[in-house]
mmCIF file of C-alpha atoms and ligand atoms in Angstrom:
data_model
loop_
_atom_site.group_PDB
_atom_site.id
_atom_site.type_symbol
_atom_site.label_atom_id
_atom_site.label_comp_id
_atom_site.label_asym_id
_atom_site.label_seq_id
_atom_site.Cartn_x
_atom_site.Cartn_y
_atom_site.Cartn_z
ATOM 1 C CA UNK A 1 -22.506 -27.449 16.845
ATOM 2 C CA UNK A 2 -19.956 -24.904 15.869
ATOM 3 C CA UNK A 3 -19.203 -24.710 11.971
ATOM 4 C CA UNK A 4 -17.377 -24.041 9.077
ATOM 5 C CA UNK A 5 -18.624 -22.079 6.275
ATOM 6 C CA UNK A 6 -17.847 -22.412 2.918
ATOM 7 C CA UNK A 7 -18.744 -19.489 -0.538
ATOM 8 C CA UNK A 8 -18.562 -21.660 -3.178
ATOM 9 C CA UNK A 9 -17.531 -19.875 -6.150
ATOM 10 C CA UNK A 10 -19.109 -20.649 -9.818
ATOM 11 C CA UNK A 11 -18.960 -19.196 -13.675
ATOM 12 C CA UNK A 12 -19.754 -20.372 -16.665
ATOM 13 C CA UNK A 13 -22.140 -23.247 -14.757
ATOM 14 C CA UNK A 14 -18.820 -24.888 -12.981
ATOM 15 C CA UNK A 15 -18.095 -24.956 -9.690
ATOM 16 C CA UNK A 16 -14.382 -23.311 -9.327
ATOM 17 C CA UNK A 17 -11.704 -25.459 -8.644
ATOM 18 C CA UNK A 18 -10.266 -22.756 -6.110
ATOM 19 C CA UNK A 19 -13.819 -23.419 -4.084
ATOM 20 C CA UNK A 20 -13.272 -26.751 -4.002
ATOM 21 C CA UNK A 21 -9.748 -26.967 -2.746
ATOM 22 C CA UNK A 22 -10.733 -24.579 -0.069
ATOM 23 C CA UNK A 23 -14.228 -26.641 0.752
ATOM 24 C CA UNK A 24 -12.186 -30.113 0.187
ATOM 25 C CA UNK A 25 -9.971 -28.808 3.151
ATOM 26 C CA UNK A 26 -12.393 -27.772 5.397
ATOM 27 C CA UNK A 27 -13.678 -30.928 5.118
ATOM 28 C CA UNK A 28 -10.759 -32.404 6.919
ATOM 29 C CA UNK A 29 -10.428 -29.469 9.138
ATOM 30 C CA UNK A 30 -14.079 -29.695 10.481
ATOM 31 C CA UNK A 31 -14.018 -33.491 10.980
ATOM 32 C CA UNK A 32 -10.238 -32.802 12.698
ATOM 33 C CA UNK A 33 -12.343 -30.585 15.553
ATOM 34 C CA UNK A 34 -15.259 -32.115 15.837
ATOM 35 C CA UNK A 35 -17.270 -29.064 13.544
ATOM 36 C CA UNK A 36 -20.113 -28.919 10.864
ATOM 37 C CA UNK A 37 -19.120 -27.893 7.405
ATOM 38 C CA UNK A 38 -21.885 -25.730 5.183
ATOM 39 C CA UNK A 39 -21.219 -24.688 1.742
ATOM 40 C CA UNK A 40 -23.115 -21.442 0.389
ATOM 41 C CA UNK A 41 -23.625 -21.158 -3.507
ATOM 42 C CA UNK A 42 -24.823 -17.735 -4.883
ATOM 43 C CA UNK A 43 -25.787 -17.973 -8.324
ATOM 44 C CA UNK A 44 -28.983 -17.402 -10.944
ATOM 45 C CA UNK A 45 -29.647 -21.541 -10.782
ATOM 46 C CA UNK A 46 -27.724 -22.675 -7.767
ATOM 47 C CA UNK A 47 -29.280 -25.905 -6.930
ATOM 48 C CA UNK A 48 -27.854 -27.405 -10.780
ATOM 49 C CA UNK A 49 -23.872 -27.705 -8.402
ATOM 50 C CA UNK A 50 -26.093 -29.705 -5.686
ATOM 51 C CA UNK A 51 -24.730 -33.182 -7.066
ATOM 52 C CA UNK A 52 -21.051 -32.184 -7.887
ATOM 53 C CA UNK A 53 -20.636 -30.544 -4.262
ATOM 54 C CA UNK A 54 -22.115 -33.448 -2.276
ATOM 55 C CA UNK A 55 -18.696 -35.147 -3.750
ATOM 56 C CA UNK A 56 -17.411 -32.972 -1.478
ATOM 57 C CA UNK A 57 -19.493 -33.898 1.563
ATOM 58 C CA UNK A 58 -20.518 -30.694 3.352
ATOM 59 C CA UNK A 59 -23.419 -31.606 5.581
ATOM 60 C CA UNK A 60 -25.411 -28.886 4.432
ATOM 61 C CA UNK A 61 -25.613 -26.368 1.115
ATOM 62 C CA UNK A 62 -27.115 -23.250 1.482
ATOM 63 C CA UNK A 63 -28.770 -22.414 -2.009
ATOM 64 C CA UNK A 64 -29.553 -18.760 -2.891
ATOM 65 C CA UNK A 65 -31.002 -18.057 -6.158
ATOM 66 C CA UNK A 66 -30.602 -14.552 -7.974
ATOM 67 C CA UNK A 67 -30.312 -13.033 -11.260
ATOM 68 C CA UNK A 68 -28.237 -10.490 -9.576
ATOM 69 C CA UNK A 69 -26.047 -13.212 -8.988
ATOM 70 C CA UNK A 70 -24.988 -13.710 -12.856
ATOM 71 C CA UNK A 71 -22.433 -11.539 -12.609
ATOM 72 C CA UNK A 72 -19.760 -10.599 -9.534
ATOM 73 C CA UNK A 73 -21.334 -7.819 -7.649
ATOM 74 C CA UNK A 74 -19.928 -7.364 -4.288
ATOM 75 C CA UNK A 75 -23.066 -5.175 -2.615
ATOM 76 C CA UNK A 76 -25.332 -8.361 -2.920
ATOM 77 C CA UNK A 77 -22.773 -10.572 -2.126
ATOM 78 C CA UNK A 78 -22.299 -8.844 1.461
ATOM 79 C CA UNK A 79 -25.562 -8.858 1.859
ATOM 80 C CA UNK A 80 -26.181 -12.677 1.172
ATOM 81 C CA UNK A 81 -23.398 -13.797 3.335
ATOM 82 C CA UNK A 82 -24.749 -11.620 6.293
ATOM 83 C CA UNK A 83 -27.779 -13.413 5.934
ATOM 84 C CA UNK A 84 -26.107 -16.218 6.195
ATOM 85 C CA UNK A 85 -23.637 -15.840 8.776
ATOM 86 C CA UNK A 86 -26.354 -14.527 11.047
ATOM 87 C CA UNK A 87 -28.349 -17.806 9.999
ATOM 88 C CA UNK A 88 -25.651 -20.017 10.396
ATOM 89 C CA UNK A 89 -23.412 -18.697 13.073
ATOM 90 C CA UNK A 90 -20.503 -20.154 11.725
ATOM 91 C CA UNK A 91 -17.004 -20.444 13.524
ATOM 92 C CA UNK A 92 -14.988 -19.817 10.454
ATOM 93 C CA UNK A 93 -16.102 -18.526 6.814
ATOM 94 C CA UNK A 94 -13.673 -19.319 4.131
ATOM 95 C CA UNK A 95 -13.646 -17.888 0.688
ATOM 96 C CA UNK A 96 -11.335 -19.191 -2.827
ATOM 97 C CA UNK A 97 -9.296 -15.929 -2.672
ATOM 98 C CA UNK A 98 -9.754 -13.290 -5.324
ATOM 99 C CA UNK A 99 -9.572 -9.860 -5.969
ATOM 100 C CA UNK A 100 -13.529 -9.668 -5.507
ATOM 101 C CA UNK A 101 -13.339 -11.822 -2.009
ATOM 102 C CA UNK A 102 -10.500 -9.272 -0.766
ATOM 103 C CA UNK A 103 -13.630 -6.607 -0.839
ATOM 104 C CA UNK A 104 -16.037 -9.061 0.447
ATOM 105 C CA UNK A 105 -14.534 -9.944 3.218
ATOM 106 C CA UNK A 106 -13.565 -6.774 4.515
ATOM 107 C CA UNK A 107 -16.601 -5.371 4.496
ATOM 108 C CA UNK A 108 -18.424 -8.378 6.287
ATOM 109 C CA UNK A 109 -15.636 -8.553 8.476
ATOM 110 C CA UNK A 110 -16.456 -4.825 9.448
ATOM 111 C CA UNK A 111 -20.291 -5.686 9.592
ATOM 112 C CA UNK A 112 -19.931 -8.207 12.118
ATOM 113 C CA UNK A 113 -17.108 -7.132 14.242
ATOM 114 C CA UNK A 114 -15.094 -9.851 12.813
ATOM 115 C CA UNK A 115 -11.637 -10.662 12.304
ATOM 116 C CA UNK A 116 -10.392 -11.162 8.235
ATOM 117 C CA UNK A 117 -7.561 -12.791 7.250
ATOM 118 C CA UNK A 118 -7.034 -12.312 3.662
ATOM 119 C CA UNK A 119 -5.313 -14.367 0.525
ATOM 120 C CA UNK A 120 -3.887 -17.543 3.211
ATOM 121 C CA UNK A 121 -1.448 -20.369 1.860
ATOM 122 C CA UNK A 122 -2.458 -22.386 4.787
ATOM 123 C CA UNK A 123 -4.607 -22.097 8.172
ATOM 124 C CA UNK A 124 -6.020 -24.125 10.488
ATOM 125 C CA UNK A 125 -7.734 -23.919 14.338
ATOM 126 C CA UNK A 126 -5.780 -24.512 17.428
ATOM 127 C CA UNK A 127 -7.929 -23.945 20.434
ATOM 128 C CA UNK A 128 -9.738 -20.457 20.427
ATOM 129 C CA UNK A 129 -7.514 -19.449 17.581
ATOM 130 C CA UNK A 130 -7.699 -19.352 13.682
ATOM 131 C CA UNK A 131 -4.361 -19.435 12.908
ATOM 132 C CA UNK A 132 -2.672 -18.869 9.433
ATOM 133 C CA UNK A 133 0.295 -18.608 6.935
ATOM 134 C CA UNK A 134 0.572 -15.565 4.166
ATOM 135 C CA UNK A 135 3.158 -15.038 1.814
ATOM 136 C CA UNK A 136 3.712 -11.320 1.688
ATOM 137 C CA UNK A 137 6.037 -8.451 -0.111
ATOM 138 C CA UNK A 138 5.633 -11.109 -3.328
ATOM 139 C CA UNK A 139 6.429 -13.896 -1.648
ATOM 140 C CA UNK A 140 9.775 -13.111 -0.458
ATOM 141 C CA UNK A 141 7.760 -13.261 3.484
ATOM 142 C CA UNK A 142 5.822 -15.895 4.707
ATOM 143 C CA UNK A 143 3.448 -14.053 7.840
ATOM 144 C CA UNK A 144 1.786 -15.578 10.271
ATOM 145 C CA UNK A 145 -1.186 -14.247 11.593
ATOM 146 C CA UNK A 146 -3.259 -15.519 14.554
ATOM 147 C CA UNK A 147 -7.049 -14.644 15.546
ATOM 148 C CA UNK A 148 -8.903 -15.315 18.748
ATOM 149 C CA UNK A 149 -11.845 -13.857 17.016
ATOM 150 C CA UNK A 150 -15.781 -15.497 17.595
ATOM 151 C CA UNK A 151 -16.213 -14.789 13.938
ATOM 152 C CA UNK A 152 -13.075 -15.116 11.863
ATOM 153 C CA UNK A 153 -13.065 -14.672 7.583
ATOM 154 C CA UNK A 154 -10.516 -16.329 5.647
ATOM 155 C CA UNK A 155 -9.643 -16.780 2.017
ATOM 156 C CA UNK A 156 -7.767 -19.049 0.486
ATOM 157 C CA UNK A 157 -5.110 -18.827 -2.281
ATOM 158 C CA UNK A 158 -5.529 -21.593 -4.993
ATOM 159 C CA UNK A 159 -3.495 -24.334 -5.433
ATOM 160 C CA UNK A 160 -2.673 -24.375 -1.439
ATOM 161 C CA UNK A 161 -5.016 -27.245 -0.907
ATOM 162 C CA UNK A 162 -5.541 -30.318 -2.974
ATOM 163 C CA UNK A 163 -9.651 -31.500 -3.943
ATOM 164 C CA UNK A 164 -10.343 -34.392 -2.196
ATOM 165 C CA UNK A 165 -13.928 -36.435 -2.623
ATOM 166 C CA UNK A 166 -15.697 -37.428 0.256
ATOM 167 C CA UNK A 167 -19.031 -38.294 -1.013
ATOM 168 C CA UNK A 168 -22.058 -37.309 1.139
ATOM 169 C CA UNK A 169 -26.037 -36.440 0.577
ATOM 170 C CA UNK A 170 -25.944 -32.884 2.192
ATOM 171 C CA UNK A 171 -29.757 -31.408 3.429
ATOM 172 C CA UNK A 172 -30.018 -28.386 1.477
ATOM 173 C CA UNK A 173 -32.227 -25.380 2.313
ATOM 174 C CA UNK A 174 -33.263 -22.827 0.141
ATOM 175 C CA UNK A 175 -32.877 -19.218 1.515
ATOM 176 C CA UNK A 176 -34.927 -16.458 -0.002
ATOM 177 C CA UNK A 177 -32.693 -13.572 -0.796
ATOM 178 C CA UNK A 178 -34.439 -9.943 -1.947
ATOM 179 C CA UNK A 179 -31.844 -6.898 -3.452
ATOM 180 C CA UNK A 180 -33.417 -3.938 -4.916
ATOM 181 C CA UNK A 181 -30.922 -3.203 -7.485
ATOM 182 C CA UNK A 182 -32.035 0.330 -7.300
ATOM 183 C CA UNK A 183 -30.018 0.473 -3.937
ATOM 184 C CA UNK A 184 -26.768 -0.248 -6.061
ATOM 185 C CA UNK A 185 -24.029 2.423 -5.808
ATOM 186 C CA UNK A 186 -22.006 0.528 -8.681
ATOM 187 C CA UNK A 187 -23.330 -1.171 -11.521
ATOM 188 C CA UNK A 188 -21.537 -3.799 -14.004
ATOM 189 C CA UNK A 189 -21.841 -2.079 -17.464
ATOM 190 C CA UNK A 190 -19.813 -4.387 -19.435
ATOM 191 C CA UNK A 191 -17.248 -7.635 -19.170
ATOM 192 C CA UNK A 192 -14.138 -7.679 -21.271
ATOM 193 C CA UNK A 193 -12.479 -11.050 -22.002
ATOM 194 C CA UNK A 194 -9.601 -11.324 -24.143
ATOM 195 C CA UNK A 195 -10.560 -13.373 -27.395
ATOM 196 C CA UNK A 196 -7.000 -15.022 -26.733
ATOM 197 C CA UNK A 197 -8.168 -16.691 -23.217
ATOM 198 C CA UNK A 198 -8.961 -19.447 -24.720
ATOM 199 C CA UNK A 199 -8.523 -21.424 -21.263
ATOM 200 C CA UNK A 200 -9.232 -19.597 -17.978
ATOM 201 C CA UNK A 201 -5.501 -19.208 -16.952
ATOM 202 C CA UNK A 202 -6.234 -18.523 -13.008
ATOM 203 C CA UNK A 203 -8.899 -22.057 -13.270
ATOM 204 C CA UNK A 204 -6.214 -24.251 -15.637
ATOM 205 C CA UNK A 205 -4.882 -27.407 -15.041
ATOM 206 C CA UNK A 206 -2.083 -26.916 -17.235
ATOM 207 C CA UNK A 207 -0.249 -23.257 -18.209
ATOM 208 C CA UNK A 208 2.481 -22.520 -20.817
ATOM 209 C CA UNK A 209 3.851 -18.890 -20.024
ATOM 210 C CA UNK A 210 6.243 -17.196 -22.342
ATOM 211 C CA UNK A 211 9.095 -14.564 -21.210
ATOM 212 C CA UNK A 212 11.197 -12.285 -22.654
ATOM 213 C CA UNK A 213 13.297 -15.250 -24.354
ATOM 214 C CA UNK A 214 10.738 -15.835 -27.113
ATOM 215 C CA UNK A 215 11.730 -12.820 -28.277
ATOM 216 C CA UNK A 216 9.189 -12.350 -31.707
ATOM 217 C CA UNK A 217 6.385 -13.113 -33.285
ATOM 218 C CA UNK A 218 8.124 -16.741 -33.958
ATOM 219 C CA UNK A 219 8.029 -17.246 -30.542
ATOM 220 C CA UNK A 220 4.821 -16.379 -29.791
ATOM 221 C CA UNK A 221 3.619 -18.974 -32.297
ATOM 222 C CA UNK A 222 5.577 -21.840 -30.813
ATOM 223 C CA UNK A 223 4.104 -20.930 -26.850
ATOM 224 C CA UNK A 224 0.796 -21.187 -28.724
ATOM 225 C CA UNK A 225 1.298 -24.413 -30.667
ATOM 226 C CA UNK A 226 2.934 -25.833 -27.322
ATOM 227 C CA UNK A 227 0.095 -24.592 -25.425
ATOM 228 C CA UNK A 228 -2.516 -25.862 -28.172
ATOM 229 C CA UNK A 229 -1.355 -29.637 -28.017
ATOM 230 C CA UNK A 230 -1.655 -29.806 -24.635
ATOM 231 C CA UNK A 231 -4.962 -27.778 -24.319
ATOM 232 C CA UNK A 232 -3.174 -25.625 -21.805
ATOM 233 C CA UNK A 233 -3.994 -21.522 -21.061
ATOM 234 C CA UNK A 234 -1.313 -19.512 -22.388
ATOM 235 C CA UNK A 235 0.612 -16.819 -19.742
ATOM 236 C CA UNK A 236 2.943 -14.047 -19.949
ATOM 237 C CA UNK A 237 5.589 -12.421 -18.106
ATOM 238 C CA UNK A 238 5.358 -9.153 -17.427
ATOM 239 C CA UNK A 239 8.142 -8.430 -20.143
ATOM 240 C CA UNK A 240 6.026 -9.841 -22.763
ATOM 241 C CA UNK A 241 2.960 -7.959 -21.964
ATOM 242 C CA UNK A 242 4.486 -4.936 -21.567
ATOM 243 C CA UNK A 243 6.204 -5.375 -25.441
ATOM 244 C CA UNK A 244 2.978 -6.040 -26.501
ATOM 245 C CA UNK A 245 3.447 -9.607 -27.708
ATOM 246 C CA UNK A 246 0.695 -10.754 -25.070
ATOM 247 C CA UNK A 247 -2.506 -9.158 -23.493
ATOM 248 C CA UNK A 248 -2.004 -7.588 -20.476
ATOM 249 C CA UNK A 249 -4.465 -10.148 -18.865
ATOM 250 C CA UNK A 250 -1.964 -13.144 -19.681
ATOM 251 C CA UNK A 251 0.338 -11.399 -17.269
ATOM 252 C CA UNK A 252 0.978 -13.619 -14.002
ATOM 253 C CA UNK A 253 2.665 -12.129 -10.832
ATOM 254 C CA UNK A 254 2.954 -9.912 -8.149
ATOM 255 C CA UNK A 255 1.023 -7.204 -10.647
ATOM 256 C CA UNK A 256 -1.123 -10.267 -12.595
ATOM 257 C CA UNK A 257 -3.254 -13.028 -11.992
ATOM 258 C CA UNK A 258 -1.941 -15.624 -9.832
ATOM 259 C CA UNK A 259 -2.095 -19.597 -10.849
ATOM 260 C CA UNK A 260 -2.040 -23.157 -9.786
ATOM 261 C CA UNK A 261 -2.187 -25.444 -12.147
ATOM 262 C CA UNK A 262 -0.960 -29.066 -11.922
ATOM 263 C CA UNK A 263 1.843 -28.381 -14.850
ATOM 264 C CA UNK A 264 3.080 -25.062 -15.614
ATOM 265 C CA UNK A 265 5.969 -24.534 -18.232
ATOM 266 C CA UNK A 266 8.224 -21.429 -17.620
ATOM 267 C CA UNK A 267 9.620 -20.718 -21.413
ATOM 268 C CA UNK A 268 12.672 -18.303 -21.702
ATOM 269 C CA UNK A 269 11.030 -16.734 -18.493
ATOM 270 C CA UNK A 270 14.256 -15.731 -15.656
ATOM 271 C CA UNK A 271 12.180 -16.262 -12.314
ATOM 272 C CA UNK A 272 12.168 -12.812 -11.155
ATOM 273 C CA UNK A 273 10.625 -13.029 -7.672
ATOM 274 C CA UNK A 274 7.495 -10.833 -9.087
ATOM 275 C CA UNK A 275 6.981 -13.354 -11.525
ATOM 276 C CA UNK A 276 7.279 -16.726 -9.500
ATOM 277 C CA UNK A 277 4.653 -14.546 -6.588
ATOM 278 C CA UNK A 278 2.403 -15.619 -8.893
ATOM 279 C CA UNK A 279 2.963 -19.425 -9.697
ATOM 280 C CA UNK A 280 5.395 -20.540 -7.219
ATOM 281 C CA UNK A 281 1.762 -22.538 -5.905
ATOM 282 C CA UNK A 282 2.038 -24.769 -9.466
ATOM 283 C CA UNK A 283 2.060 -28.631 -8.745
ATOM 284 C CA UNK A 284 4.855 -29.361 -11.238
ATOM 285 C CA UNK A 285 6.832 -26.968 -12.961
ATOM 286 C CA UNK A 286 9.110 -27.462 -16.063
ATOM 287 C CA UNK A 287 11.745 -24.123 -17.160
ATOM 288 C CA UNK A 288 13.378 -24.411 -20.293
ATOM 289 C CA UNK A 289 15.987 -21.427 -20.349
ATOM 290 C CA UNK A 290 19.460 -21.378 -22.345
ATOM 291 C CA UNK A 291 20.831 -19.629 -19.206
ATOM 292 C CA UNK A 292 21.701 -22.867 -16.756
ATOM 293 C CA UNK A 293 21.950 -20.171 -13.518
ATOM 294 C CA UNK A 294 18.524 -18.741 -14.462
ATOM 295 C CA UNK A 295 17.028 -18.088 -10.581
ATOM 296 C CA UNK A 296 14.039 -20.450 -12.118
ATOM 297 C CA UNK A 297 15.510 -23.545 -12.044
ATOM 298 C CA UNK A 298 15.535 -22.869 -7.868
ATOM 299 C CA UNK A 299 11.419 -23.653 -8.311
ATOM 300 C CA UNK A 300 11.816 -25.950 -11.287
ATOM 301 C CA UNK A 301 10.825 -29.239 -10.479
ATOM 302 C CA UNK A 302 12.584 -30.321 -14.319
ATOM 303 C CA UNK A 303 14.948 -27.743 -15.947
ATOM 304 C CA UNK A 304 15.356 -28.268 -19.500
ATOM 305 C CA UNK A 305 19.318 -25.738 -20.702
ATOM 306 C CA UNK A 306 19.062 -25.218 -23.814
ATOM 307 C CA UNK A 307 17.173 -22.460 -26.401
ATOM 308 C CA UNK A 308 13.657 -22.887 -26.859
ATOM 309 C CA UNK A 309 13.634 -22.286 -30.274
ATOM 310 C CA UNK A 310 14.759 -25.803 -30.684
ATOM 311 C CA UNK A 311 13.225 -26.984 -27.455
ATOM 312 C CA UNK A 312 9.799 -26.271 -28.420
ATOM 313 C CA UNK A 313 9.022 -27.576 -31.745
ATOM 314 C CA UNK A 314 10.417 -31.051 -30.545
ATOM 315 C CA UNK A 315 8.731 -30.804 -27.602
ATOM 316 C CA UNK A 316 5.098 -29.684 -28.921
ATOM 317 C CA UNK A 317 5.744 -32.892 -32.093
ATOM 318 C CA UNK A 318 6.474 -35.477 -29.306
ATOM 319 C CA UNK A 319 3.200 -34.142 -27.204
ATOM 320 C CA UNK A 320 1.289 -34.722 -30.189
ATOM 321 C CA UNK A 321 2.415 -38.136 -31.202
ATOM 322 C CA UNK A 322 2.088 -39.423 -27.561
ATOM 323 C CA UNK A 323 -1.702 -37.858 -27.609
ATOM 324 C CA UNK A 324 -2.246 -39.445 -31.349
ATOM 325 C CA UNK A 325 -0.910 -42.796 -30.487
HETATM 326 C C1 FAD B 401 6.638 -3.694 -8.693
HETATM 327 C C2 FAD B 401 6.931 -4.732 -9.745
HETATM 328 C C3 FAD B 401 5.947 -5.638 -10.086
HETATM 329 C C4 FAD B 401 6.203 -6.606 -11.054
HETATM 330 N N1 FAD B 401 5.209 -7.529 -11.363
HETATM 331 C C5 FAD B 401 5.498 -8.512 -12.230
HETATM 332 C C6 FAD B 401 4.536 -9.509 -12.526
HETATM 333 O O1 FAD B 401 3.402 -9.506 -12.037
HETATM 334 N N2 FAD B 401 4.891 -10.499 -13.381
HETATM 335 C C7 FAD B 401 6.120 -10.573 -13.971
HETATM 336 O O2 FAD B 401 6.363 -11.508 -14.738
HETATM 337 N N3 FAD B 401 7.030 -9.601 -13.715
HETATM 338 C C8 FAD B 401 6.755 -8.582 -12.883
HETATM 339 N N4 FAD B 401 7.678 -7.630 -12.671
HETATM 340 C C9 FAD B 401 8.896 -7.609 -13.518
HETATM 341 C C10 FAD B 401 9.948 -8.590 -13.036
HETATM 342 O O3 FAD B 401 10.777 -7.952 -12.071
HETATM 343 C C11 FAD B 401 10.833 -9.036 -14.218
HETATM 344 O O4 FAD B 401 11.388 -7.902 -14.844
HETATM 345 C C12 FAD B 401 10.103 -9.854 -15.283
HETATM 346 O O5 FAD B 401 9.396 -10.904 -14.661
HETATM 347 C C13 FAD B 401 11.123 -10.419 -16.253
HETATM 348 O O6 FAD B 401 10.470 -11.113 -17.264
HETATM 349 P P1 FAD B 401 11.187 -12.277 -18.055
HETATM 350 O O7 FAD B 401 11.615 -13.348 -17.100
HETATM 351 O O8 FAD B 401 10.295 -12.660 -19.161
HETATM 352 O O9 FAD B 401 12.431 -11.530 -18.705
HETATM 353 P P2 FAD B 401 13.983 -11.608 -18.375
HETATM 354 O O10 FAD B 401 14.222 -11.405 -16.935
HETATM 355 O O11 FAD B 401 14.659 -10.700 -19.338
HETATM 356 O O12 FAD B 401 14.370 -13.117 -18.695
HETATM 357 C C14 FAD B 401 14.402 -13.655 -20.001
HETATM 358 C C15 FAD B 401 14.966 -15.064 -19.871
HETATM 359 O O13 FAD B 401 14.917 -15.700 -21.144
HETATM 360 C C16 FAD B 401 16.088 -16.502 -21.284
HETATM 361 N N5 FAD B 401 16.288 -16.685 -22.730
HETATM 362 C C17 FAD B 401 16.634 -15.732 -23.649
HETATM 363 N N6 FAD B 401 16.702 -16.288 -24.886
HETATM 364 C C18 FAD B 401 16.418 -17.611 -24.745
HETATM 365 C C19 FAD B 401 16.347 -18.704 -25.651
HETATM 366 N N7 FAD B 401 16.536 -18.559 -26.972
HETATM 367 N N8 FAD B 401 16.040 -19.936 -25.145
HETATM 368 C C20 FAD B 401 15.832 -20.116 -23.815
HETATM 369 N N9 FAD B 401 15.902 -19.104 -22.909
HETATM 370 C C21 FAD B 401 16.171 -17.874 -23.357
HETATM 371 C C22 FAD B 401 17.179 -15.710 -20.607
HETATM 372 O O14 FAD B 401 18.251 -16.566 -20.214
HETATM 373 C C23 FAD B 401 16.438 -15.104 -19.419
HETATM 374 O O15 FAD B 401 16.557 -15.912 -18.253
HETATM 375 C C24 FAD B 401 7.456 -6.653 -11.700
HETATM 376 C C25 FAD B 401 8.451 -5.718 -11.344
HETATM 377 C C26 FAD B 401 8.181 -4.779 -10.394
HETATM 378 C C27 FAD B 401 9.270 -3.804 -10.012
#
């Protein structure tokens, strides 16, 4: 039987929620056309996601166990999934897209005279053919892009699909992976993380980003306090990063991190079309701006005219009494 494969992508000893969207809809998609669905994990301890994905109901995990795994490297990771694809065969191999999966894929795509389709909002199979949306030029374009391909490689941008359990008991097999490290052309010296990511902004359920309107230090304090009664990441505009008020890495957009979360607040933020590239995906989205023709109310699902700096402390007090009470 023709299948589906699916990277499942871990840190920190979670699953992603990215990885689960994308193996939650290929769920669907391989029942829809009559296909198996395998899920790969690549990790030091792989086997300890075994229960949490058979929520998920692949018919079969693919565990491969490496220390060279505690840390994204893509070398072994190109070699792992070649194993695998030339174990599997699969029909379709779909990663959560990132920046790392962007270099993944083409290179496996290139190893296996394959066809990649890169950083999707939606795809499915018709016939012979993968075919598949992309926004493009930040969003302005949505592409589509077909491929008749045996092998095609897809990822997928979070927040496209929603997780949906389908409990199963997949058969899992164990697949003995070798790298000699010594073979490495790059080597990870070092991860930086910003002591202020206190949440994972591109994994968070819930993101409060600040704009140019906050203006101050003042500001800054009340998108904290906001974001710290609803245990929500904290994002940036680009304006704000670039004044220094925020790290750099807080920056969602075309030229940051892109995010889905299920409620994202847009605070004194315009909606610059670089800035909503990267979370025009968000579930529910709330804009408080004093400017009522702001081009962010056009994604808002509740606008909120008025200036934040009275907005926000009422807001962040009635948060807290609702979660005290
Ligand atoms: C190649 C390229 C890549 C880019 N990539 C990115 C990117 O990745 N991410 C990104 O964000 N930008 C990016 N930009 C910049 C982008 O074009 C905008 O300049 C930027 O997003 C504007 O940030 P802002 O909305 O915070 O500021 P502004 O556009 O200045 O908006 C500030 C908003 O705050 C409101 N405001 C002011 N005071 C108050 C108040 N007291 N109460 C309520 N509201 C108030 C104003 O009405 C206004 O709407 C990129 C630009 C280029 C050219």
């Amino acid at each position: 039987m023709s299948k589906i494969l699916v990277h499942v992508a871990t840190a920190d000893g979670k699953i992603k929620r990215s990885s689960l969207e994308v193996l939650s809809y290929c769920r669907k998609l391989a029942d829809d056309n009559g296909l198996g669905l395998e899920a790969a994990v690549l990790d030091i301890d792989p086997s300890r996601y075994t229960d949490a994905l058979n929520t998920y109901g692949p018919d079969k995990i693919y565990n491969l166990k490496h220390p060279i795994f505690s840390n994204h490297l893509s070398s072994p990771v190109i070699d792992a999934f070649s194993l695998l694809v030339e174990k599997s065969s699969p029909r379709l191999v779909a990663f959560a897209s990132t920046e790392s999966t962007k270099e993944v894929m083409g290179a496996l795509a290139a190893r296996h005279n394959a066809a990649a389709i890169p950083d999707v909002a939606s795809f499915t199979l018709n016939g012979n053919s993968v075919d598949a949306e992309r926004p493009v030029m930040a969003a302005k374009v949505l592409s589509k892009t077909s491929s008749s391909s045996d092998l095609v490689f897809v990822s997928v941008r979070s927040g496209s699909y929603d997780t949906a359990e389908k409990p199963g008991t997949a058969e899992v097999e164990e697949v003995a992976f070798d790298f000699d490290e010594a073979g490495l052309k790059s080597v990870l010296k070092e991860v930086i993380s910003s002591a202020g990511d206190k949440v994972d902004l591109s994994e968070a359920e819930v993101v409060v980003a600040a704009g140019r309107g906050i203006k101050d230090e003042e500001g800054r304090k009340l998108i904290e306090d906001l974001a710290n009664s609803l245990g929500a990441a904290v994002g940036a505009s680009r304006a704000v990063t670039e004044s220094g008020l925020f790290p750099a890495t807080l920056q969602i957009g075309q030229t940051g991190k892109v995010v889905s979360p299920q409620l994202y607040f847009a605070v004194g933020i315009s909606g610059a079309i670089q800035h909503v590239a990267g979370m025009a995906n968000s579930k529910v989205i709330v804009a408080i701006n004093k400017d009522p023709d702001a081009p962010i109310f056009q994604y808002a699902t509740y606008g909120l005219v008025g200036d934040l700096f009275k907005i926000l402390p009422l807001l962040t007090e009635q948060i807290k009494q609702v979660k005290a009470g």
